[in-house]
Tab-separated table of C-alpha atoms in Angstrom:
chain	number	residue	atom	x	y	z
A	1	MET	CA	2.554	5.237	13.956
A	2	ASN	CA	0.575	7.815	15.938
A	3	ARG	CA	-3.115	8.546	15.551
A	4	ARG	CA	-2.649	11.623	13.348
A	5	GLU	CA	-0.465	9.662	10.907
A	6	ALA	CA	-2.997	6.831	10.819
A	7	ILE	CA	-5.812	9.250	9.993
A	8	GLN	CA	-3.736	10.952	7.299
A	9	ARG	CA	-2.829	7.634	5.656
A	10	THR	CA	-6.422	6.426	5.773
A	11	ALA	CA	-7.631	9.680	4.245
A	12	MET	CA	-5.069	9.317	1.462
A	13	VAL	CA	-6.234	5.768	0.746
A	14	LEU	CA	-9.879	6.839	0.581
A	15	GLY	CA	-9.321	10.252	-0.969
A	16	TYR	CA	-9.605	9.129	-4.558
A	17	ALA	CA	-12.732	7.074	-3.993
A	18	VAL	CA	-15.194	9.000	-1.816
A	19	SER	CA	-18.640	7.798	-2.808
A	20	GLY	CA	-21.346	9.992	-4.287
A	21	PRO	CA	-23.854	9.567	-1.434
A	22	ALA	CA	-21.237	10.465	1.170
A	23	LEU	CA	-20.161	13.580	-0.721
A	24	LEU	CA	-23.791	14.558	-1.287
A	25	GLY	CA	-24.449	14.239	2.426
A	26	VAL	CA	-21.610	16.617	3.295
A	27	LEU	CA	-22.579	19.085	0.568
A	28	ASN	CA	-26.163	19.055	1.825
A	29	GLY	CA	-24.972	20.060	5.261
A	30	CYS	CA	-24.706	16.706	7.039
A	31	LYS	CA	-22.106	17.051	9.744
A	32	ALA	CA	-21.456	15.268	12.978
A	33	THR	CA	-22.553	17.052	16.124
A	34	PRO	CA	-21.856	15.786	19.628
A	35	GLU	CA	-24.868	14.292	21.381
A	36	ALA	CA	-25.218	13.262	25.017
A	37	GLU	CA	-27.263	10.245	23.960
A	38	PHE	CA	-27.412	8.774	20.473
A	39	LYS	CA	-30.960	7.906	19.414
A	40	PRO	CA	-31.002	6.378	15.931
A	41	GLU	CA	-33.593	7.528	13.411
A	42	PHE	CA	-32.932	4.855	10.793
A	43	LEU	CA	-30.821	2.100	12.305
A	44	SER	CA	-32.122	-0.231	14.976
A	45	MET	CA	-30.609	0.277	18.428
A	46	GLU	CA	-28.455	-2.840	18.025
A	47	GLN	CA	-27.228	-1.648	14.616
A	48	ALA	CA	-26.553	1.827	16.029
A	49	LEU	CA	-24.456	0.337	18.837
A	50	LEU	CA	-22.515	-1.666	16.266
A	51	VAL	CA	-21.853	1.493	14.210
A	52	GLU	CA	-20.726	3.252	17.405
A	53	GLU	CA	-18.228	0.497	18.166
A	54	LEU	CA	-16.863	0.446	14.616
A	55	ALA	CA	-16.514	4.235	14.470
A	56	GLU	CA	-14.720	4.328	17.815
A	57	ILE	CA	-12.284	1.615	16.698
A	58	ILE	CA	-11.488	3.669	13.584
A	59	ILE	CA	-11.061	6.944	15.506
A	60	PRO	CA	-10.655	6.241	19.234
A	61	LYS	CA	-10.602	8.891	21.929
A	62	THR	CA	-7.085	9.965	22.893
A	63	ASP	CA	-6.018	13.492	23.785
A	64	THR	CA	-8.730	14.615	21.328
A	65	PRO	CA	-12.338	13.392	21.108
A	66	GLY	CA	-13.038	10.075	19.434
A	67	ALA	CA	-15.723	9.279	16.890
A	68	LYS	CA	-18.439	8.662	19.503
A	69	GLU	CA	-17.800	11.930	21.306
A	70	ALA	CA	-17.754	13.841	18.010
A	71	GLY	CA	-21.208	12.502	17.099
A	72	VAL	CA	-20.074	10.359	14.169
A	73	PRO	CA	-22.581	7.502	14.739
A	74	MET	CA	-25.465	9.982	14.555
A	75	PHE	CA	-23.935	11.442	11.380
A	76	ILE	CA	-23.832	7.990	9.772
A	77	ASP	CA	-27.397	7.202	10.849
A	78	LYS	CA	-28.734	10.474	9.414
A	79	LEU	CA	-26.709	10.254	6.215
A	80	VAL	CA	-27.883	6.707	5.482
A	81	LYS	CA	-31.473	7.732	6.262
A	82	ASP	CA	-31.586	11.029	4.350
A	83	VAL	CA	-29.095	10.597	1.497
A	84	TYR	CA	-28.776	6.907	0.623
A	85	SER	CA	-31.157	5.440	-1.930
A	86	PRO	CA	-33.371	2.560	-0.748
A	87	ASP	CA	-31.039	0.111	-2.512
A	88	ASP	CA	-27.979	1.628	-0.817
A	89	GLN	CA	-29.753	1.578	2.543
A	90	GLU	CA	-30.576	-2.100	2.097
A	91	ARG	CA	-26.991	-2.876	1.057
A	92	PHE	CA	-25.555	-0.994	4.053
A	93	ILE	CA	-27.786	-2.835	6.537
A	94	LYS	CA	-27.083	-6.174	4.849
A	95	ASN	CA	-23.328	-5.620	5.108
A	96	LEU	CA	-23.604	-4.438	8.716
A	97	ILE	CA	-25.527	-7.610	9.637
A	98	ALA	CA	-23.035	-9.806	7.735
A	99	PHE	CA	-20.142	-8.238	9.671
A	100	ASP	CA	-21.940	-8.977	12.947
A	101	ASP	CA	-22.819	-12.520	11.858
A	102	GLU	CA	-19.127	-13.223	11.242
A	103	ALA	CA	-18.371	-12.143	14.809
A	104	LYS	CA	-21.072	-14.503	16.099
A	105	LYS	CA	-19.571	-17.400	14.121
A	106	THR	CA	-16.071	-16.658	15.352
A	107	TYR	CA	-16.674	-15.689	18.988
A	108	GLY	CA	-20.155	-17.023	19.753
A	109	SER	CA	-21.630	-13.585	20.465
A	110	SER	CA	-22.503	-10.389	18.634
A	111	PHE	CA	-19.772	-7.859	17.963
A	112	ILE	CA	-20.984	-5.412	20.615
A	113	GLU	CA	-20.888	-8.188	23.253
A	114	CYS	CA	-17.329	-9.253	22.394
A	115	SER	CA	-14.377	-8.266	24.538
A	116	ALA	CA	-12.247	-5.316	23.469
A	117	GLU	CA	-9.543	-7.703	22.240
A	118	GLU	CA	-12.047	-9.734	20.224
A	119	LYS	CA	-13.562	-6.596	18.678
A	120	ASP	CA	-10.150	-5.337	17.670
A	121	ALA	CA	-9.138	-8.720	16.215
A	122	HIS	CA	-12.399	-9.117	14.263
A	123	PHE	CA	-12.199	-5.586	12.870
A	124	ARG	CA	-8.546	-5.949	11.873
A	125	LYS	CA	-9.187	-9.286	10.173
A	126	ALA	CA	-12.038	-7.890	8.059
A	127	HIS	CA	-10.084	-4.697	7.362
A	128	ASP	CA	-6.823	-6.392	6.410
A	129	GLU	CA	-8.573	-8.873	4.118
A	130	ILE	CA	-10.240	-6.133	2.079
A	131	ILE	CA	-7.126	-3.934	1.971
A	132	GLN	CA	-5.109	-6.887	0.671
A	133	LYS	CA	-7.762	-7.574	-1.957
A	134	LEU	CA	-7.854	-3.937	-3.057
A	135	SER	CA	-4.068	-3.775	-3.167
A	136	SER	CA	-3.963	-6.685	-5.575
A	137	ASN	CA	-7.062	-5.912	-7.673
A	138	GLY	CA	-7.286	-2.118	-7.450
A	139	PRO	CA	-10.496	-0.031	-7.354
A	140	SER	CA	-11.845	-1.840	-10.439
A	141	GLY	CA	-12.704	-4.708	-8.102
A	142	TRP	CA	-15.436	-2.558	-6.558
A	143	TRP	CA	-17.771	-2.904	-9.535
A	144	ASN	CA	-20.258	-5.734	-9.687
A	145	VAL	CA	-21.521	-7.531	-12.765
A	146	GLU	CA	-24.409	-5.082	-13.204
A	147	GLY	CA	-21.985	-2.189	-13.521
A	148	LYS	CA	-23.042	-0.594	-10.249
A	149	GLU	CA	-20.646	0.577	-7.588
A	150	SER	CA	-20.274	-1.964	-4.812
A	151	LYS	CA	-17.780	-0.551	-2.333
A	152	PRO	CA	-16.567	-2.992	0.326
A	153	PHE	CA	-18.227	-2.434	3.699
A	154	MET	CA	-14.957	-1.823	5.575
A	155	VAL	CA	-14.006	0.898	3.093
A	156	GLU	CA	-17.465	2.455	3.307
A	157	ILE	CA	-17.618	2.518	7.120
A	158	LYS	CA	-14.136	4.066	7.289
A	159	GLU	CA	-15.111	6.662	4.695
A	160	LEU	CA	-18.282	7.604	6.589
A	161	THR	CA	-16.422	7.743	9.903
A	162	LEU	CA	-13.699	10.015	8.517
A	163	LEU	CA	-16.220	12.299	6.817
A	164	GLY	CA	-18.321	12.503	9.957
A	165	PHE	CA	-15.352	13.172	12.193
A	166	PHE	CA	-13.662	15.821	10.063
A	167	THR	CA	-16.919	17.705	9.445
A	168	SER	CA	-17.621	17.788	13.188
A	169	GLU	CA	-16.505	20.714	15.327
A	170	PRO	CA	-14.002	18.651	17.360
A	171	GLY	CA	-12.509	17.074	14.241
A	172	ALA	CA	-12.255	20.341	12.341
A	173	THR	CA	-10.934	22.481	15.178
A	174	GLN	CA	-8.942	20.126	17.431
A	175	VAL	CA	-7.372	17.700	14.939
A	176	LEU	CA	-7.195	19.634	11.668
A	177	GLN	CA	-5.621	23.064	11.436
A	178	TYR	CA	-8.479	25.546	11.644
A	179	ASN	CA	-8.704	29.062	10.260
A	180	GLN	CA	-12.088	30.702	10.716
A	181	VAL	CA	-13.375	32.343	7.503
A	182	PRO	CA	-14.651	34.966	7.723
A	183	GLY	CA	-12.738	35.905	10.860
A	184	PRO	CA	-14.238	37.520	13.949
A	185	TYR	CA	-15.773	40.969	13.534
A	186	LYS	CA	-13.793	43.771	15.164
A	187	GLY	CA	-15.668	46.990	14.621
A	188	CYS	CA	-13.309	49.456	16.265
A	189	LEU	CA	-9.594	49.121	15.537
A	190	PRO	CA	-6.902	51.767	15.179
A	191	LEU	CA	-5.853	52.191	11.555
A	192	THR	CA	-2.269	51.370	12.560
A	193	GLU	CA	-3.405	47.818	13.429
A	194	VAL	CA	-5.406	47.415	10.245
A	195	GLY	CA	-2.685	48.674	7.874
A	196	LYS	CA	-4.498	49.295	4.621
A	197	GLN	CA	-8.236	49.251	4.171
A	198	TRP	CA	-9.744	46.725	1.822
A	199	ALA	CA	-10.946	47.962	-1.562
A	200	THR	CA	-14.729	47.805	-1.946
């Protein structure tokens, strides 16, 4: 499976379950923009580095920019800061720390200090476990006893990464098919090139 197919399949899996805060962030104009140096506004530096690593595992750099280069970690940091409720912010940080704690238990060091092979193995283990659970239980398993949405962390981080990447300029123009609307302004064209004028 190539990268484009992987992205398409992931988008299909998440397409029916994009969370409200993530959609609100995009509708409010949150989009990933490339930055030479990522300086978190909400996350701690260690948490920001962890988000960077996770985003880059989900969408690595190949012949097109990866998540880091497209500015996805900054997108996630800003979206969590500006759009998430305090409860959602607390839940996101708690889940991020729990993911890192599991790496420490397994490999004796934080996720960002693990080798590339260890990072990949730890991510795949957490990812495959939740996908298997969702496959057997369905989306109804996302709701907790209080009736509030409780999306698994691996699903949430993939959702945020995909949203950030495909609302960035590199993601929209180099990976997706792009058709600028409105098109470029051409003020002086022969009528033969235009064909018919538009009705006003």
